[in-house]
Amino acid sequence: MAKMPTRRRKCAPTVPRVGIVVGIVMGSQSDWETMHHAADTLNTLKIPCETRIVSAHRTPDRLASYAKEARGRGLKVVIAGAGGAAHLPGMIAAMTPLPVFGVPVESKALSGMDSLLSIVQMPAGIPVGTLAIGRAGAINAALLAAAVLATTDEKIAAALDKWRAKQTASVADKPVMRK
Ligand code: RP5
């Protein structure tokens, strides 16, 4: 097995660790390569977030505590990334009323199809908003979290509008030949 994961990962130090509203959890240290894109995106939008390694299989008690305490600690949205037999997002969703967005991490064996199908096929009654496999899913999970928060927070709404306008402005009219 890979070296034991660090328990806590911080979002960028530019974001104060007060008023944290988004929790980013992942099943393993190895998921950070994908999930840091969610943290980076939230940091760009100046949305306070926290990051934790919480494994459905290796640390089930930590998972239960995290999910059950999330709302009481002031979180509004949880983003959960996992790969392979990716039970983390669904188990978190089972134990918190907060919206949960699942990010399928690209697995080595099955390129993330296993992760995607594990996360997306929730039974009726316990929803997980499932994103794309990998980096795109991590970024979009953060943008969806921002969109949820923007419904009640004007600053976040303005930051999201600005982010999208910048993206639009960055798209060239014509393609260029790459050397
Ligand atoms: C899942 O198993 C994790 O989410 C990770 O994507 C996958 C592999 O974990 P490691 O063996 O790399 O720790 O629980």
GROMACS .gro file of C-alpha atoms and ligand atoms in nm:
model
  193
    1MET     CA    1   0.000   0.000   0.000
    2ALA     CA    2   0.113   0.357  -0.063
    3LYS     CA    3   0.243   0.558   0.231
    4MET     CA    4  -0.022   0.653   0.483
    5PRO     CA    5  -0.206   0.969   0.382
    6THR     CA    6  -0.167   1.296   0.563
    7ARG     CA    7  -0.485   1.348   0.759
    8ARG     CA    8  -0.538   1.715   0.689
    9ARG     CA    9  -0.473   1.923   0.381
   10LYS     CA   10  -0.519   2.294   0.380
   11CYS     CA   11  -0.674   2.509   0.115
   12ALA     CA   12  -0.451   2.792  -0.003
   13PRO     CA   13  -0.323   3.005   0.286
   14THR     CA   14  -0.468   3.316   0.122
   15VAL     CA   15  -0.809   3.194   0.237
   16PRO     CA   16  -0.864   3.240   0.611
   17ARG     CA   17  -0.975   2.923   0.790
   18VAL     CA   18  -1.283   3.089   0.930
   19GLY     CA   19  -1.635   3.064   0.803
   20ILE     CA   20  -1.556   2.750   0.607
   21VAL     CA   21  -1.855   2.667   0.392
   22VAL     CA   22  -1.731   2.393   0.161
   23GLY     CA   23  -1.577   2.066   0.272
   24ILE     CA   24  -1.364   1.879   0.020
   25VAL     CA   25  -1.311   1.517   0.117
   26MET     CA   26  -1.129   1.244  -0.067
   27GLY     CA   27  -1.072   0.876  -0.013
   28SER     CA   28  -0.694   0.881  -0.030
   29GLN     CA   29  -0.388   1.100  -0.051
   30SER     CA   30  -0.362   0.976  -0.409
   31ASP     CA   31  -0.689   1.159  -0.492
   32TRP     CA   32  -0.535   1.497  -0.414
   33GLU     CA   33  -0.381   1.519  -0.760
   34THR     CA   34  -0.738   1.544  -0.889
   35MET     CA   35  -0.912   1.709  -0.596
   36HIS     CA   36  -0.673   2.001  -0.560
   37HIS     CA   37  -0.842   2.142  -0.869
   38ALA     CA   38  -1.161   2.181  -0.666
   39ALA     CA   39  -0.971   2.356  -0.387
   40ASP     CA   40  -0.787   2.579  -0.637
   41THR     CA   41  -1.115   2.681  -0.799
   42LEU     CA   42  -1.277   2.765  -0.466
   43ASN     CA   43  -0.970   2.961  -0.367
   44THR     CA   44  -0.989   3.161  -0.689
   45LEU     CA   45  -1.348   3.245  -0.601
   46LYS     CA   46  -1.241   3.325  -0.243
   47ILE     CA   47  -1.477   3.068  -0.099
   48PRO     CA   48  -1.342   2.931   0.231
   49CYS     CA   49  -1.299   2.554   0.217
   50GLU     CA   50  -1.131   2.273   0.404
   51THR     CA   51  -0.977   1.951   0.277
   52ARG     CA   52  -0.971   1.611   0.448
   53ILE     CA   53  -0.882   1.252   0.369
   54VAL     CA   54  -1.184   1.045   0.466
   55SER     CA   55  -1.200   0.689   0.339
   56ALA     CA   56  -1.527   0.497   0.331
   57HIS     CA   57  -1.334   0.172   0.365
   58ARG     CA   58  -1.016   0.252   0.558
   59THR     CA   59  -1.150   0.515   0.801
   60PRO     CA   60  -1.525   0.451   0.829
   61ASP     CA   61  -1.553   0.608   1.175
   62ARG     CA   62  -1.385   0.927   1.053
   63LEU     CA   63  -1.631   0.933   0.765
   64ALA     CA   64  -1.930   0.903   0.997
   65SER     CA   65  -1.807   1.180   1.229
   66TYR     CA   66  -1.726   1.411   0.940
   67ALA     CA   67  -2.062   1.366   0.772
   68LYS     CA   68  -2.268   1.389   1.090
   69GLU     CA   69  -2.087   1.702   1.212
   70ALA     CA   70  -2.064   1.882   0.876
   71ARG     CA   71  -2.381   2.089   0.897
   72GLY     CA   72  -2.332   2.177   1.263
   73ARG     CA   73  -1.985   2.308   1.183
   74GLY     CA   74  -2.133   2.549   0.930
   75LEU     CA   75  -2.055   2.371   0.605
   76LYS     CA   76  -2.306   2.430   0.327
   77VAL     CA   77  -2.180   2.191   0.061
   78VAL     CA   78  -1.959   1.882   0.059
   79ILE     CA   79  -1.748   1.780  -0.240
   80ALA     CA   80  -1.639   1.417  -0.221
   81GLY     CA   81  -1.388   1.260  -0.457
   82ALA     CA   82  -1.307   0.891  -0.469
   83GLY     CA   83  -1.183   0.628  -0.707
   84GLY     CA   84  -1.250   0.261  -0.772
   85ALA     CA   85  -1.515   0.122  -0.537
   86ALA     CA   86  -1.606   0.484  -0.469
   87HIS     CA   87  -1.851   0.468  -0.180
   88LEU     CA   88  -1.739   0.791  -0.012
   89PRO     CA   89  -1.979   1.041  -0.174
   90GLY     CA   90  -2.282   0.817  -0.123
   91MET     CA   91  -2.196   0.738   0.238
   92ILE     CA   92  -2.141   1.106   0.316
   93ALA     CA   93  -2.475   1.186   0.152
   94ALA     CA   94  -2.642   0.918   0.362
   95MET     CA   95  -2.530   1.091   0.682
   96THR     CA   96  -2.575   1.462   0.607
   97PRO     CA   97  -2.863   1.667   0.468
   98LEU     CA   98  -2.614   1.897   0.290
   99PRO     CA   99  -2.582   1.885  -0.088
  100VAL     CA  100  -2.305   1.642  -0.184
  101PHE     CA  101  -2.120   1.657  -0.514
  102GLY     CA  102  -1.928   1.348  -0.614
  103VAL     CA  103  -1.611   1.352  -0.822
  104PRO     CA  104  -1.511   1.021  -0.982
  105VAL     CA  105  -1.132   0.997  -0.962
  106GLU     CA  106  -0.965   0.840  -1.265
  107SER     CA  107  -0.857   0.494  -1.152
  108LYS     CA  108  -0.561   0.312  -1.304
  109ALA     CA  109  -0.744  -0.014  -1.367
  110LEU     CA  110  -1.061   0.113  -1.532
  111SER     CA  111  -0.986   0.479  -1.615
  112GLY     CA  112  -1.248   0.605  -1.370
  113MET     CA  113  -1.546   0.423  -1.520
  114ASP     CA  114  -1.564   0.219  -1.198
  115SER     CA  115  -1.556   0.540  -0.991
  116LEU     CA  116  -1.820   0.706  -1.208
  117LEU     CA  117  -2.063   0.416  -1.196
  118SER     CA  118  -2.011   0.368  -0.822
  119ILE     CA  119  -2.092   0.733  -0.753
  120VAL     CA  120  -2.367   0.798  -1.005
  121GLN     CA  121  -2.591   0.498  -0.933
  122MET     CA  122  -2.741   0.614  -0.607
  123PRO     CA  123  -3.075   0.469  -0.501
  124ALA     CA  124  -3.371   0.707  -0.506
  125GLY     CA  125  -3.385   0.903  -0.184
  126ILE     CA  126  -3.016   0.977  -0.126
  127PRO     CA  127  -2.884   1.202  -0.403
  128VAL     CA  128  -2.524   1.266  -0.501
  129GLY     CA  129  -2.471   1.521  -0.776
  130THR     CA  130  -2.219   1.338  -0.990
  131LEU     CA  131  -1.962   1.522  -1.198
  132ALA     CA  132  -1.728   1.419  -1.479
  133ILE     CA  133  -1.429   1.192  -1.422
  134GLY     CA  134  -1.111   1.363  -1.310
  135ARG     CA  135  -0.997   1.725  -1.328
  136ALA     CA  136  -1.304   1.855  -1.513
  137GLY     CA  137  -1.528   1.702  -1.248
  138ALA     CA  138  -1.326   1.850  -0.964
  139ILE     CA  139  -1.337   2.199  -1.114
  140ASN     CA  140  -1.707   2.173  -1.194
  141ALA     CA  141  -1.789   2.043  -0.846
  142ALA     CA  142  -1.634   2.362  -0.708
  143LEU     CA  143  -1.825   2.575  -0.958
  144LEU     CA  144  -2.150   2.399  -0.869
  145ALA     CA  145  -2.081   2.451  -0.500
  146ALA     CA  146  -2.021   2.818  -0.579
  147ALA     CA  147  -2.348   2.835  -0.773
  148VAL     CA  148  -2.537   2.690  -0.476
  149LEU     CA  149  -2.378   2.939  -0.238
  150ALA     CA  150  -2.433   3.224  -0.485
  151THR     CA  151  -2.809   3.192  -0.446
  152THR     CA  152  -2.779   3.346  -0.100
  153ASP     CA  153  -2.443   3.527  -0.115
  154GLU     CA  154  -2.399   3.828  -0.343
  155LYS     CA  155  -2.020   3.834  -0.314
  156ILE     CA  156  -1.994   3.475  -0.433
  157ALA     CA  157  -2.246   3.545  -0.710
  158ALA     CA  158  -2.031   3.837  -0.829
  159ALA     CA  159  -1.714   3.627  -0.810
  160LEU     CA  160  -1.876   3.352  -1.014
  161ASP     CA  161  -1.998   3.600  -1.277
  162LYS     CA  162  -1.646   3.743  -1.299
  163TRP     CA  163  -1.492   3.396  -1.329
  164ARG     CA  164  -1.724   3.307  -1.616
  165ALA     CA  165  -1.671   3.638  -1.796
  166LYS     CA  166  -1.294   3.585  -1.773
  167GLN     CA  167  -1.330   3.236  -1.915
  168THR     CA  168  -1.541   3.367  -2.205
  169ALA     CA  169  -1.287   3.641  -2.277
  170SER     CA  170  -1.006   3.384  -2.286
  171VAL     CA  171  -1.156   3.190  -2.578
  172ALA     CA  172  -0.990   3.290  -2.907
  173ASP     CA  173  -1.197   3.358  -3.219
  174LYS     CA  174  -0.986   3.137  -3.441
  175PRO     CA  175  -0.771   2.832  -3.378
  176VAL     CA  176  -0.395   2.858  -3.432
  177MET     CA  177  -0.152   2.596  -3.555
  178ARG     CA  178   0.043   2.445  -3.269
  179LYS     CA  179   0.418   2.407  -3.328
  180RP5     C1  180  -1.022   0.489  -0.306
  180RP5     O1  181  -0.928   0.402  -0.353
  180RP5     C2  182  -0.958   0.624  -0.311
  180RP5     O2  183  -1.054   0.723  -0.331
  180RP5     C3  184  -0.859   0.615  -0.424
  180RP5     O3  185  -0.906   0.677  -0.543
  180RP5     C4  186  -0.846   0.465  -0.447
  180RP5     C5  187  -0.704   0.417  -0.437
  180RP5     O4  188  -0.649   0.457  -0.313
  180RP5     P1  189  -0.494   0.435  -0.282
  180RP5     O5  190  -0.469   0.288  -0.289
  180RP5     O6  191  -0.417   0.510  -0.387
  180RP5     O7  192  -0.473   0.492  -0.144
  180RP5     O8  193  -1.062   0.461  -0.176
   0.00000   0.00000   0.00000
